[in-house]
N, CA and C atoms as an extended XYZ file, in Angstrom:
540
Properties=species:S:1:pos:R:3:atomname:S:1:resname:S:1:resid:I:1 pbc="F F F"
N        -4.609        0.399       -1.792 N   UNK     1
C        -5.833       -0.023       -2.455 CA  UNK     1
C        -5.570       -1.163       -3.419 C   UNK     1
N        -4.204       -1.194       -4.226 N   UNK     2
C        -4.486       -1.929       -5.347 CA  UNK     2
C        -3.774       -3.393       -4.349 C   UNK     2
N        -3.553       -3.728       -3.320 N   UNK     3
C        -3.259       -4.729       -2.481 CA  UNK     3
C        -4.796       -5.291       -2.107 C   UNK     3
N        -5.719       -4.325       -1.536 N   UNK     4
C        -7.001       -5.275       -1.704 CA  UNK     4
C        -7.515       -5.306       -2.715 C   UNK     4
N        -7.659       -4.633       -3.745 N   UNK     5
C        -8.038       -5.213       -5.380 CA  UNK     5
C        -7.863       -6.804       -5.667 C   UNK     5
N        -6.291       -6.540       -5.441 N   UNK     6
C        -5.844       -8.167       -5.582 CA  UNK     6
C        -6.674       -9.155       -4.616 C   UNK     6
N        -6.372       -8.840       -3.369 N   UNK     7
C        -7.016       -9.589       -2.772 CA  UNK     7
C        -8.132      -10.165       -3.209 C   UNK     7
N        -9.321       -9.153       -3.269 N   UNK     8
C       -10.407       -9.545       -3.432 CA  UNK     8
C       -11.031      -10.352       -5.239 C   UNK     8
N        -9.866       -9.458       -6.176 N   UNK     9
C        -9.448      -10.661       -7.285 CA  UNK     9
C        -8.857      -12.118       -7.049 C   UNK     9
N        -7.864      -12.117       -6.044 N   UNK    10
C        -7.621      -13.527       -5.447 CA  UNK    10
C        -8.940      -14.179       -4.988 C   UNK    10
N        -9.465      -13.820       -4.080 N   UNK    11
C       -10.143      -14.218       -3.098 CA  UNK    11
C       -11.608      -15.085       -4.402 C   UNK    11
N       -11.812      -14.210       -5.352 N   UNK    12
C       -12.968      -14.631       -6.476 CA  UNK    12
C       -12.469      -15.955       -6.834 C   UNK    12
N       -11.202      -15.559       -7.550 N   UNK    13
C       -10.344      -16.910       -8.435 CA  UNK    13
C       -10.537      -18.101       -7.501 C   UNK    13
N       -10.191      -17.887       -6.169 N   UNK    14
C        -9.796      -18.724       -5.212 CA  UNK    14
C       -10.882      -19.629       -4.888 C   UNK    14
N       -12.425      -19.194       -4.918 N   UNK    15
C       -13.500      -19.448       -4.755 CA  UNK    15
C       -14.301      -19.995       -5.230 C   UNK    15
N       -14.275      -19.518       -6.863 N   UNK    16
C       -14.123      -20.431       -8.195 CA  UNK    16
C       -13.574      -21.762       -8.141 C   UNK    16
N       -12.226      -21.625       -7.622 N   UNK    17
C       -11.331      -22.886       -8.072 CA  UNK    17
C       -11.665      -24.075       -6.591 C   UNK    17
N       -12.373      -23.387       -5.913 N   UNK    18
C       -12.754      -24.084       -4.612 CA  UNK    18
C       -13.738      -24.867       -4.971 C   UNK    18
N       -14.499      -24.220       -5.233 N   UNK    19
C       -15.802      -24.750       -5.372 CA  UNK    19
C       -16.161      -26.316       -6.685 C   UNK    19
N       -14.977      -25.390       -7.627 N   UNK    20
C       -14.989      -25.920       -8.376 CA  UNK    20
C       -14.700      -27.511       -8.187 C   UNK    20
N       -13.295      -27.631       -7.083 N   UNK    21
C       -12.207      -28.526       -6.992 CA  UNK    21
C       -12.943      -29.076       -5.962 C   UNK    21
N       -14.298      -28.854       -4.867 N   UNK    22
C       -14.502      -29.866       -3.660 CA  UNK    22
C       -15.675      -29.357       -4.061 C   UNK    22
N       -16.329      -29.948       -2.787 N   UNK    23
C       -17.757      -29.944       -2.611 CA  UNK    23
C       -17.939      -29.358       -1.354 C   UNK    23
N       -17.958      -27.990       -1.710 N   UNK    24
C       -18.156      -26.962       -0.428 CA  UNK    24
C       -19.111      -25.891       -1.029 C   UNK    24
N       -19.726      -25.969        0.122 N   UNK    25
C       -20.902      -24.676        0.067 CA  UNK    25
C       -20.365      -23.532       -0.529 C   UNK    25
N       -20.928      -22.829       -1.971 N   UNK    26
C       -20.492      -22.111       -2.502 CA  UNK    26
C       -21.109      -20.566       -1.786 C   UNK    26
N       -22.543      -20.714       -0.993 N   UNK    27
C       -22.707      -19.175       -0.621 CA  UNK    27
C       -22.231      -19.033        0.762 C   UNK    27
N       -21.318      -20.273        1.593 N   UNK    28
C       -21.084      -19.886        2.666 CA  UNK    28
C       -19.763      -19.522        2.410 C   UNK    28
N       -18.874      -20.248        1.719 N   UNK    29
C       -17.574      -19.590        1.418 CA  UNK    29
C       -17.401      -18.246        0.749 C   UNK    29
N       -18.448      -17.861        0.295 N   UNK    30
C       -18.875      -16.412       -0.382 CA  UNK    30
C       -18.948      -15.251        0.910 C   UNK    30
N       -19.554      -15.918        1.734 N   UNK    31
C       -20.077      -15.245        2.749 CA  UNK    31
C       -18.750      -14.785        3.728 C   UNK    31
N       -17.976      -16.042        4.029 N   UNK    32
C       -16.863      -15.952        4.221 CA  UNK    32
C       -15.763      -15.190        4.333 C   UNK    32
N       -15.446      -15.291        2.815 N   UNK    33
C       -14.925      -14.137        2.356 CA  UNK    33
C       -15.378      -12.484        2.206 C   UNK    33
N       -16.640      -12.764        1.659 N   UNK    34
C       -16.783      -11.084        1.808 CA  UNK    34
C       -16.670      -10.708        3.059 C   UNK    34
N       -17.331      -11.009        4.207 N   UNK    35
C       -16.906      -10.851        5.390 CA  UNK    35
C       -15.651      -10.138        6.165 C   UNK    35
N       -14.810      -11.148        5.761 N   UNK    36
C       -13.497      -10.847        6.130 CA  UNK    36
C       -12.602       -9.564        5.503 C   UNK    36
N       -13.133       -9.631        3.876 N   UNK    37
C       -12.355       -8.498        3.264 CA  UNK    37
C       -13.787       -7.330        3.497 C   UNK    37
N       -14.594       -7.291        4.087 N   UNK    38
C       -14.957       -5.739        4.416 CA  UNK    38
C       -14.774       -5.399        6.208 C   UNK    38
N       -14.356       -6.098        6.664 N   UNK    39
C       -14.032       -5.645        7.852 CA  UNK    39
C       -12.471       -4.846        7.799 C   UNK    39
N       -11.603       -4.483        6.536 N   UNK    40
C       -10.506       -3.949        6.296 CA  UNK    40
C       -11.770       -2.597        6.123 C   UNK    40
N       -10.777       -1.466        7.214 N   UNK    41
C       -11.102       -0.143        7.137 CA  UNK    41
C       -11.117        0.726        5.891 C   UNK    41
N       -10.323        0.134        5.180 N   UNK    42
C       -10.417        0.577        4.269 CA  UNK    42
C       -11.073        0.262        3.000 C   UNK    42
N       -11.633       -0.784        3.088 N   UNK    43
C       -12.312       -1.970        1.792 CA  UNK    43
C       -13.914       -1.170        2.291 C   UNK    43
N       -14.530       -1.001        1.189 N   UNK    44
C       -15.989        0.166        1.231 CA  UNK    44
C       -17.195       -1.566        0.839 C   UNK    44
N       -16.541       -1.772       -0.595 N   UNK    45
C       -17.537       -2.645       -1.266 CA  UNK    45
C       -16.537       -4.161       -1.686 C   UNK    45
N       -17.567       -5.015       -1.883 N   UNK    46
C       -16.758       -6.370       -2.295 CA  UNK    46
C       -18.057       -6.859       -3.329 C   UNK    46
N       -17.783       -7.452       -4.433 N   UNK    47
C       -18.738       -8.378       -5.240 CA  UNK    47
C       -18.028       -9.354       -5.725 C   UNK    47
N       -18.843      -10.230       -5.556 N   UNK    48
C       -17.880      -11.516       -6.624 CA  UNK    48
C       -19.855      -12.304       -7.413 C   UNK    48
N       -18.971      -12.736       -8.424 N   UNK    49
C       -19.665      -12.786       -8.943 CA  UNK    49
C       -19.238      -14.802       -9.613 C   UNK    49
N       -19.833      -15.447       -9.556 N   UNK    50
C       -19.482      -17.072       -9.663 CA  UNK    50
C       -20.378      -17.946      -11.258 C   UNK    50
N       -19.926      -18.290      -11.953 N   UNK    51
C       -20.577      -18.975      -12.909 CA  UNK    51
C       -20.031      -20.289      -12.771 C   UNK    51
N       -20.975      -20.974      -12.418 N   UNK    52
C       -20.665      -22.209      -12.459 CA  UNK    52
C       -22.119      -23.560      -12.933 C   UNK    52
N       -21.790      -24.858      -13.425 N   UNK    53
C       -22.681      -25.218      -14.520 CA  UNK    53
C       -23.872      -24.509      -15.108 C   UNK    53
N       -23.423      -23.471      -15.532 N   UNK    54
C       -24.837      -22.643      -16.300 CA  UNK    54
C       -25.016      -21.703      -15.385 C   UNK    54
N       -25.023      -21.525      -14.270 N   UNK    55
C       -25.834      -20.806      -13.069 CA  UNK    55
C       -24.946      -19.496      -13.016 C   UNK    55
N       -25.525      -18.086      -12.893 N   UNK    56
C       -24.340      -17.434      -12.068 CA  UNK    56
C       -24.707      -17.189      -11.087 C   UNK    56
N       -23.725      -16.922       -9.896 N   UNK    57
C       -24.431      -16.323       -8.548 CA  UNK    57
C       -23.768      -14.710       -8.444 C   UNK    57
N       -24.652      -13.948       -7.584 N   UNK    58
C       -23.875      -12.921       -6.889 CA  UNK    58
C       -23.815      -13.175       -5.633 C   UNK    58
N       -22.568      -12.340       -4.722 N   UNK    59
C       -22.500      -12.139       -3.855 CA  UNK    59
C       -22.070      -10.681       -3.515 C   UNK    59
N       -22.600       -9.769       -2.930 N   UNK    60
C       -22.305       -7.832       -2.933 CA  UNK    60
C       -22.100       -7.639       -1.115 C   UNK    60
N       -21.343       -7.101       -0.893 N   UNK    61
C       -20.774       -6.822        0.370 CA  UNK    61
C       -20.697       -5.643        0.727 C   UNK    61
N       -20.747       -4.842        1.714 N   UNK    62
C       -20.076       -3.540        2.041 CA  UNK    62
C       -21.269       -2.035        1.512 C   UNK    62
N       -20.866       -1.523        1.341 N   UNK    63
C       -21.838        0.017        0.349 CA  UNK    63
C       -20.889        0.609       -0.633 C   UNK    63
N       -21.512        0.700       -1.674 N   UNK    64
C       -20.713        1.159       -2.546 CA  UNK    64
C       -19.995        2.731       -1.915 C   UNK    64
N       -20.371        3.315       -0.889 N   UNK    65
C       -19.341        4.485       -0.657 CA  UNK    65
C       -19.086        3.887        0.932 C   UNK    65
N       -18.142        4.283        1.469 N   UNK    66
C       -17.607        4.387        2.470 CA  UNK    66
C       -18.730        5.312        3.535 C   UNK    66
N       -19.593        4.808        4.758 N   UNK    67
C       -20.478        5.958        5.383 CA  UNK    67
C       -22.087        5.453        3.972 C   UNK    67
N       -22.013        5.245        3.672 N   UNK    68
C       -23.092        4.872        3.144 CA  UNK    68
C       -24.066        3.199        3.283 C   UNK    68
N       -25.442        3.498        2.914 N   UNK    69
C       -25.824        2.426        3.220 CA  UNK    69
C       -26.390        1.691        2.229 C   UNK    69
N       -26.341        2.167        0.532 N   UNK    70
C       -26.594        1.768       -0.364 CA  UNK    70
C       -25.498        0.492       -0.637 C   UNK    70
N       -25.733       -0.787       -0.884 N   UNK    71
C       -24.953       -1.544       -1.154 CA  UNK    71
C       -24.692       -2.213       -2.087 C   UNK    71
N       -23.435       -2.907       -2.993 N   UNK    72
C       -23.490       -2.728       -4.365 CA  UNK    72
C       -24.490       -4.133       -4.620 C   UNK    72
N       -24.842       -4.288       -6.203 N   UNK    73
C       -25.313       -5.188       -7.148 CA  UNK    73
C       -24.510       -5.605       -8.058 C   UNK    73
N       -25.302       -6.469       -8.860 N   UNK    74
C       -24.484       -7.164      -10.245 CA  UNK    74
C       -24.207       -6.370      -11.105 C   UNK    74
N       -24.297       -5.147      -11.227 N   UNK    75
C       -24.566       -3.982      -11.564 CA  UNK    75
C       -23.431       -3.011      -11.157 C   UNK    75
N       -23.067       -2.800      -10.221 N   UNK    76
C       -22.142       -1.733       -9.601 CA  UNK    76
C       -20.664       -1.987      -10.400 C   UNK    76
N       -20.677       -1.003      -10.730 N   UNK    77
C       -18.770       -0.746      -11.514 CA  UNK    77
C       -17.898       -0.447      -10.540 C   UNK    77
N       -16.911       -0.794      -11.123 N   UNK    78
C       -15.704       -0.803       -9.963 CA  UNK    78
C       -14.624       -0.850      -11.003 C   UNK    78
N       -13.357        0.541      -10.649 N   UNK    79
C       -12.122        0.879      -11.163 CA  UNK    79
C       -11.484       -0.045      -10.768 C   UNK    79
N       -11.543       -1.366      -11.517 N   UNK    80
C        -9.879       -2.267      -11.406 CA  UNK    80
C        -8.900       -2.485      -12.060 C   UNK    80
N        -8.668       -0.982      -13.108 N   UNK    81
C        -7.274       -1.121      -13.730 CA  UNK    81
C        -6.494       -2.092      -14.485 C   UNK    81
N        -5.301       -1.912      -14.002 N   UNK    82
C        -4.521       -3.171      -14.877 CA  UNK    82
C        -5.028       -4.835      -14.492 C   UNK    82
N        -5.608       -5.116      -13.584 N   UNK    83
C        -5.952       -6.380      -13.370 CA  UNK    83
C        -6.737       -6.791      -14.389 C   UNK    83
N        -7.296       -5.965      -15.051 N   UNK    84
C        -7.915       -6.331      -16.288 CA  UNK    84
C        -7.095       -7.001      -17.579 C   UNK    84
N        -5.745       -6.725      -17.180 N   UNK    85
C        -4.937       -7.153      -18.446 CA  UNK    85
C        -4.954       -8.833      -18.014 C   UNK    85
N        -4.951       -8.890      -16.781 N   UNK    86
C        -5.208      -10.263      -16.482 CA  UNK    86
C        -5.750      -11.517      -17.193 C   UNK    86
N        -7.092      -10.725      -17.050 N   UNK    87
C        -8.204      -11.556      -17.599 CA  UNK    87
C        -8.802      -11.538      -18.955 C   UNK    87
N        -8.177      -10.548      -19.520 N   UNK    88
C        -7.857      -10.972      -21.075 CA  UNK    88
C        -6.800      -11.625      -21.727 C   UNK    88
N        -5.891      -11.912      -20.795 N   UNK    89
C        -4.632      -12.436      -21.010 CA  UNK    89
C        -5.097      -14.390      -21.218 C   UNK    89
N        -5.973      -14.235      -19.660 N   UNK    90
C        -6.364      -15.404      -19.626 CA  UNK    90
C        -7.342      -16.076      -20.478 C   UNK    90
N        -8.354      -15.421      -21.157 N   UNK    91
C        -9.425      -15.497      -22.568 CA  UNK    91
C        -8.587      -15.717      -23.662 C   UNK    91
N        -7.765      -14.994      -24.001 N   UNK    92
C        -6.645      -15.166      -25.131 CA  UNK    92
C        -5.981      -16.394      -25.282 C   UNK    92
N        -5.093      -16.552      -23.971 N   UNK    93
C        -4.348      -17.800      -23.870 CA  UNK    93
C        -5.527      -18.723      -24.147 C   UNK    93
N        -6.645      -19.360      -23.630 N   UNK    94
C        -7.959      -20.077      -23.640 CA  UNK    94
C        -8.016      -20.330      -25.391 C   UNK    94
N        -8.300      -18.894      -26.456 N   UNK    95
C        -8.960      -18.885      -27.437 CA  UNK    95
C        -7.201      -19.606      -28.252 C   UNK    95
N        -6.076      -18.744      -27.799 N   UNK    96
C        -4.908      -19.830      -28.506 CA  UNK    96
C        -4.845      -21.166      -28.467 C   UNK    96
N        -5.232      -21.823      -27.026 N   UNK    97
C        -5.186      -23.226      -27.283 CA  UNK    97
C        -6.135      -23.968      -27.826 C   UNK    97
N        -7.160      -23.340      -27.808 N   UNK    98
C        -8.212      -24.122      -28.776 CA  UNK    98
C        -8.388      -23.640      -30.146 C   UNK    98
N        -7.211      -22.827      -30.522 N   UNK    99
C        -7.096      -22.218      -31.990 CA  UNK    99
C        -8.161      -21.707      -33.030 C   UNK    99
N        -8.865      -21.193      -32.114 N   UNK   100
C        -9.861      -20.119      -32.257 CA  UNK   100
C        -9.170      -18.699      -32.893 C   UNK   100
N        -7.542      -18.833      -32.553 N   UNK   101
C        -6.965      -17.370      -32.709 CA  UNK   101
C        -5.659      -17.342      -32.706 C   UNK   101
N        -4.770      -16.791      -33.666 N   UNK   102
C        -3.375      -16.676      -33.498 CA  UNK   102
C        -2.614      -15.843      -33.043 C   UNK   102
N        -1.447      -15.834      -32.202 N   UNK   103
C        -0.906      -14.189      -31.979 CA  UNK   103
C        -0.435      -13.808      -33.266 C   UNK   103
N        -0.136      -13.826      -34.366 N   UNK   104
C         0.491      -13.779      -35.394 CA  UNK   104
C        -0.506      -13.346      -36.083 C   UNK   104
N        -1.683      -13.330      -35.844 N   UNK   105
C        -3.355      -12.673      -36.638 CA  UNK   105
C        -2.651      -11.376      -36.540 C   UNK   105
N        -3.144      -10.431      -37.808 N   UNK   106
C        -3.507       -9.202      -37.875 CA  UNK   106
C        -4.385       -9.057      -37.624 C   UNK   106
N        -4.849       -7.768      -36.725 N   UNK   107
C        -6.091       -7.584      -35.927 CA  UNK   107
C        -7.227       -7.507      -36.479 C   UNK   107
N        -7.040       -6.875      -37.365 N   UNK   108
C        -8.161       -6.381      -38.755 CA  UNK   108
C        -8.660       -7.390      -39.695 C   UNK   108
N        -8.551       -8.767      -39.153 N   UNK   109
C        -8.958       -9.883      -39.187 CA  UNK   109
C       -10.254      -10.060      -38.688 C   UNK   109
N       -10.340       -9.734      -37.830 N   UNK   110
C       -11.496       -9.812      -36.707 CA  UNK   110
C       -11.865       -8.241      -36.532 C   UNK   110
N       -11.912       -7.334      -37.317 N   UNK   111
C       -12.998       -6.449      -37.459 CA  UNK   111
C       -13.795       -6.018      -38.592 C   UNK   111
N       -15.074       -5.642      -38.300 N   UNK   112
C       -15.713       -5.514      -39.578 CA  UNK   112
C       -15.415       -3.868      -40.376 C   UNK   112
N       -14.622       -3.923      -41.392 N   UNK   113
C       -14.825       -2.306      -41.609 CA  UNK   113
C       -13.418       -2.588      -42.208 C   UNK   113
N       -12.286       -1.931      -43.003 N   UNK   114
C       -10.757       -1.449      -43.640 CA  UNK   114
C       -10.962       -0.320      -42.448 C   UNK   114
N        -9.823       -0.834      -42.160 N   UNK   115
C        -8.726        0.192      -41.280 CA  UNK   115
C        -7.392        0.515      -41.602 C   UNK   115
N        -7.330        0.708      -42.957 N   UNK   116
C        -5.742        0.567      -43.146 CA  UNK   116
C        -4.976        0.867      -42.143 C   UNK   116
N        -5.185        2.205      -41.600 N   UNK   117
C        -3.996        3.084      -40.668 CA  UNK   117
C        -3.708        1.975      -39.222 C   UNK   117
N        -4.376        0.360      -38.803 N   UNK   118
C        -4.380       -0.304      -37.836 CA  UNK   118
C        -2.859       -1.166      -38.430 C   UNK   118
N        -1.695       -0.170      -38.596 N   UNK   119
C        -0.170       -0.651      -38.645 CA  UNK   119
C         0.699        0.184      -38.177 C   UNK   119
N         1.860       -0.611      -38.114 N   UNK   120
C         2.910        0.599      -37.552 CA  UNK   120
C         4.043       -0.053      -38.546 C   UNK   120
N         4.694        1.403      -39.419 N   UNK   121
C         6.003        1.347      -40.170 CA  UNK   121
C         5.600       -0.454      -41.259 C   UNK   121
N         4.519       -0.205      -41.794 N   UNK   122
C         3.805       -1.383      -42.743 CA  UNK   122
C         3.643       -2.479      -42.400 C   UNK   122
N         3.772       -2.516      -41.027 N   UNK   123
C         3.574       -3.813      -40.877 CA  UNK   123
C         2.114       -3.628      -39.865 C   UNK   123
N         1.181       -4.985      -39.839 N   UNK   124
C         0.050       -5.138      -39.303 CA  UNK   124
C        -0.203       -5.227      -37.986 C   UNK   124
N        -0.653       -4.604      -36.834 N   UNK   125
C        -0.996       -4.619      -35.957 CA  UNK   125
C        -1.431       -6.081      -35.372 C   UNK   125
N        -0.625       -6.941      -34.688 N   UNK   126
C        -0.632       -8.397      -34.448 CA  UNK   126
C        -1.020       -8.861      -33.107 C   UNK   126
N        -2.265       -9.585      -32.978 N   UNK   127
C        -2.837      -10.347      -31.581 CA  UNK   127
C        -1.315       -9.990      -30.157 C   UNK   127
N        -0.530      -10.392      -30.837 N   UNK   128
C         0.384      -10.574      -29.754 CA  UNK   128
C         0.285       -9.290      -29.356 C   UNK   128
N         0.759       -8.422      -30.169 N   UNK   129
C         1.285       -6.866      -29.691 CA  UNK   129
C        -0.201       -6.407      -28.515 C   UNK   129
N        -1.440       -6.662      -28.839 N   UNK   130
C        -2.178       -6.845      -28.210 CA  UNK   130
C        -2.477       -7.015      -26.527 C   UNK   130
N        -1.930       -8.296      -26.906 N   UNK   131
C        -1.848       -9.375      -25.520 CA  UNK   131
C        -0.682       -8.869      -24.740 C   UNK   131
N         0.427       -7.853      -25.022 N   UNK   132
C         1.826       -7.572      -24.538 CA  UNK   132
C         1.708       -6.213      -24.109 C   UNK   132
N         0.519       -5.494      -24.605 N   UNK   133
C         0.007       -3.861      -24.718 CA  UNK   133
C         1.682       -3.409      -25.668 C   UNK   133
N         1.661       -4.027      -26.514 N   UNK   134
C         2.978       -2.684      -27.460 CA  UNK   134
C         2.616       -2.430      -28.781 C   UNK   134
N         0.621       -2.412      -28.720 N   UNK   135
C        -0.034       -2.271      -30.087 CA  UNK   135
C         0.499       -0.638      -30.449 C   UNK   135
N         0.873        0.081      -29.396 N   UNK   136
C         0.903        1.873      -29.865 CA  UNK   136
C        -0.726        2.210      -29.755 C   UNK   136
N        -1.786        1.287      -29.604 N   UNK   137
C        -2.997        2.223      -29.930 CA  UNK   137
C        -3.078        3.036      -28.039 C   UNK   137
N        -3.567        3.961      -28.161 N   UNK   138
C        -3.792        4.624      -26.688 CA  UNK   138
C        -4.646        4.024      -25.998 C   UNK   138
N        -4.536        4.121      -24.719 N   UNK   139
C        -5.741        3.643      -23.920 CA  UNK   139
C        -7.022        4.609      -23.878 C   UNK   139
N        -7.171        5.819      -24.426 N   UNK   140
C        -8.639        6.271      -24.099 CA  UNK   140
C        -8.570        7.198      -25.391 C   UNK   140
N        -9.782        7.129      -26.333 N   UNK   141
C       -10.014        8.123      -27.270 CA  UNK   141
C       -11.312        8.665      -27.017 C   UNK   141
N       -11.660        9.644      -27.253 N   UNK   142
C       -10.748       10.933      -27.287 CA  UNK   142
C        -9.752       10.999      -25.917 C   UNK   142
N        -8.567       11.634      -25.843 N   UNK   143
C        -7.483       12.115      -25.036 CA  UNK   143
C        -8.727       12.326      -23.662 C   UNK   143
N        -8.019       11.968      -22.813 N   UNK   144
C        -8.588       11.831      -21.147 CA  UNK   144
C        -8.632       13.128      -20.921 C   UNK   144
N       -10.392       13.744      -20.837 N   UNK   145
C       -10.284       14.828      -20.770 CA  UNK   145
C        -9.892       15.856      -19.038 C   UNK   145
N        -9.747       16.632      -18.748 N   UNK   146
C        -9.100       16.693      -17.329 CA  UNK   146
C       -10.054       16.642      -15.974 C   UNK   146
N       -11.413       16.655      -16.465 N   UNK   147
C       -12.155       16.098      -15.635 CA  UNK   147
C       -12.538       14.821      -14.954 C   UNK   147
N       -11.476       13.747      -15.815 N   UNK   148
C       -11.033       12.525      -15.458 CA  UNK   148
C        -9.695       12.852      -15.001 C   UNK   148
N        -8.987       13.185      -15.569 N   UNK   149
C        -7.536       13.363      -14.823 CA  UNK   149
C        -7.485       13.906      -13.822 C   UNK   149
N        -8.280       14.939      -13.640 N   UNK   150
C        -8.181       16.063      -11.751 CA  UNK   150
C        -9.552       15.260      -11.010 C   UNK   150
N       -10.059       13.800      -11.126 N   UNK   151
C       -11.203       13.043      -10.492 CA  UNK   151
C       -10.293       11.941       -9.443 C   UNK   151
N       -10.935       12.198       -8.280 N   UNK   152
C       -10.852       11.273       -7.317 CA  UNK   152
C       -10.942       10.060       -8.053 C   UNK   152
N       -10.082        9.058       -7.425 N   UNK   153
C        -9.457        8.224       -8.010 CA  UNK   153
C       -11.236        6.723       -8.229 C   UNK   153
N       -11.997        7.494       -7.133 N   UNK   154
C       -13.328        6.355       -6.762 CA  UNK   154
C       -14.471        6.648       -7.941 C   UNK   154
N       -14.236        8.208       -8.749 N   UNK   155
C       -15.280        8.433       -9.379 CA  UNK   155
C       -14.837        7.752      -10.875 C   UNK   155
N       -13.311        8.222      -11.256 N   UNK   156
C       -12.809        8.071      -12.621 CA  UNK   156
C       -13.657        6.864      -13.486 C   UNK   156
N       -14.502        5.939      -13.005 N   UNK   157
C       -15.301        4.588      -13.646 CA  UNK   157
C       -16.434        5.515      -14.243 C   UNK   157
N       -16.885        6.069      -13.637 N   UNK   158
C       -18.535        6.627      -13.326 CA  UNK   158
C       -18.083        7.825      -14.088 C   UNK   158
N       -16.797        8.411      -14.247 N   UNK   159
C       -16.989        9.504      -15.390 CA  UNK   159
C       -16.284        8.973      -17.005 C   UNK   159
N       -15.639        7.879      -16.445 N   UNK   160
C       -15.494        7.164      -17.984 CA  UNK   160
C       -16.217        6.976      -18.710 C   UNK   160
N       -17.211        5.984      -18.099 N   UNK   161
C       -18.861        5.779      -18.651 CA  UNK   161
C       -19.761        6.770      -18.749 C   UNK   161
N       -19.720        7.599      -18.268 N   UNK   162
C       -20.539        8.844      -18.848 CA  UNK   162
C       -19.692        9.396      -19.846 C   UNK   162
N       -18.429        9.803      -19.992 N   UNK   163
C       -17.906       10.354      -21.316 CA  UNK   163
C       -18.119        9.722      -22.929 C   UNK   163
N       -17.529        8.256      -21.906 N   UNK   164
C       -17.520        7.652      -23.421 CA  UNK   164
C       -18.556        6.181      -23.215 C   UNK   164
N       -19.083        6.321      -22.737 N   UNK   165
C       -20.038        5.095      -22.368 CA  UNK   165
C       -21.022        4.828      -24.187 C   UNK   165
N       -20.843        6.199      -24.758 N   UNK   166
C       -21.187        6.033      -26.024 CA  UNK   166
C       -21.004        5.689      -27.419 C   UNK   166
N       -19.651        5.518      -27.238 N   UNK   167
C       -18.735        5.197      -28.163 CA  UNK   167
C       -19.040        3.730      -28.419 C   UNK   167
N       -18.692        3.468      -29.709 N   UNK   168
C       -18.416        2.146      -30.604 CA  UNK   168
C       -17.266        1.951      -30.645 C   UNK   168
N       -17.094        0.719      -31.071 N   UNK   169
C       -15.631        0.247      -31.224 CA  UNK   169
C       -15.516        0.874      -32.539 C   UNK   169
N       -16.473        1.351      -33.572 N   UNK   170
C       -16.335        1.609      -34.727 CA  UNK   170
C       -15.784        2.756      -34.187 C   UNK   170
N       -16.760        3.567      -33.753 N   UNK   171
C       -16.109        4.976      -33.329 CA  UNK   171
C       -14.201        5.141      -33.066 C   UNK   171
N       -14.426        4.192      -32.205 N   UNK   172
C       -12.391        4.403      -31.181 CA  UNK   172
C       -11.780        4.108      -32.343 C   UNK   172
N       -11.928        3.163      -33.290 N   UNK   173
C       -11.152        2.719      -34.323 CA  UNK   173
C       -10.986        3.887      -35.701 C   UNK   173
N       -12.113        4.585      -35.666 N   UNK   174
C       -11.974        5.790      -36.787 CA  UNK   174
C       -11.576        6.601      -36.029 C   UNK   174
N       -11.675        7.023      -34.293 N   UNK   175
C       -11.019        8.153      -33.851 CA  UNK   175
C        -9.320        7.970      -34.138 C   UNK   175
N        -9.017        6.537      -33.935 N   UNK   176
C        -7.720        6.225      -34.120 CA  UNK   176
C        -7.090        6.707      -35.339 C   UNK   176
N        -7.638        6.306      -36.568 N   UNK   177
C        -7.372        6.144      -37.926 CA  UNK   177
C        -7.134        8.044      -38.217 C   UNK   177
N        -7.861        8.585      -37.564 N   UNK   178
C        -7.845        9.971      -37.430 CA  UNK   178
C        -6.466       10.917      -36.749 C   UNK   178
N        -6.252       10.288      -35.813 N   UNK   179
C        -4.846       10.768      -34.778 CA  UNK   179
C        -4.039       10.321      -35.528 C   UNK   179
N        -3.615        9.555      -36.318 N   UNK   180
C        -2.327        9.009      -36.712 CA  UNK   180
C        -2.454        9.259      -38.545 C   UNK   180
């Protein structure tokens, strides 16, 4: 699975940078591609989603379940994991070169509220540690309860967002300040 993830994360980037770089039909190369990556037996749904001068487009492929005929929207969630470190990696690097932001920032720079406890051994919790994941903060507060942990690997999105779909960042940040 996480081989067509990529893919179909390639296949977006790729499409972007196509479109961007020539003058080619952006909904036929859309078309294209989704095409090709849902004819893999195993690929259910495909979306890509394109912003380009002001405009965004969708493109939704496949059904969001496998045997189904509901098919996704701009709308439909999808478990893509670590590829996400990706694309904050890539916003970051973006906001460093136009010095919008330092790795060397303490985080608590950029939130509204004292957090003292956002350190480890006195020193300040720093953009970089961030961008590297070696902040120590956990990935899910409250603790992943086991109805996410014993969940088919297709639902775990759809019960994330219902658990904690309610939470604030204020919230995760005082649940934090709380555990430690």
């Amino acid at each position: 699975m996480k081989s067509n993830l990529s893919l179909c994360i390639t296949g977006t980037l790729l499409l972007t940078s196509i479109v961007f770089s020539q003058n080619i039909n952006q909904d036929e190369l859309a078309g294209n591609l989704g095409a090709d990556f849902i004819k893999g037996k195993e690929n259910a749904a495909l979306s890509i989603g394109v912003y380009n001068n002001g405009g965004i487009s969708y493109y939704n492929y496949g059904s969001v379940k496998i045997g189904s005929k509901n098919k996704p929207d701009s709308k439909t969630i999808y478990e893509i994991g670590s590829i996400t470190k990706s694309f904050v990696s890539l916003i970051l690097a973006n906001a460093v070169i136009e010095k919008k932001i330092s790795l060397e920032d303490d985080i608590r720079k950029y939130l509204d509220g004292n957090y003292k406890n956002l350190e480890f051994d006195g020193k300040p919790i720093k953009i970089a540690y961030l961008a590297n994941t070696t902040s120590g903060i956990p990935n899910w507060l409250p603790v992943t309860p086991n109805e996410i942990a014993n969940a088919l690997p297709d639902s775990t999105a759809f019960l994330r967002n219902r658990i904690y779909g309610k939470y604030t960042k204020k919230d995760f940040l005082t649940l934090y300040i709380q555990l430690h």
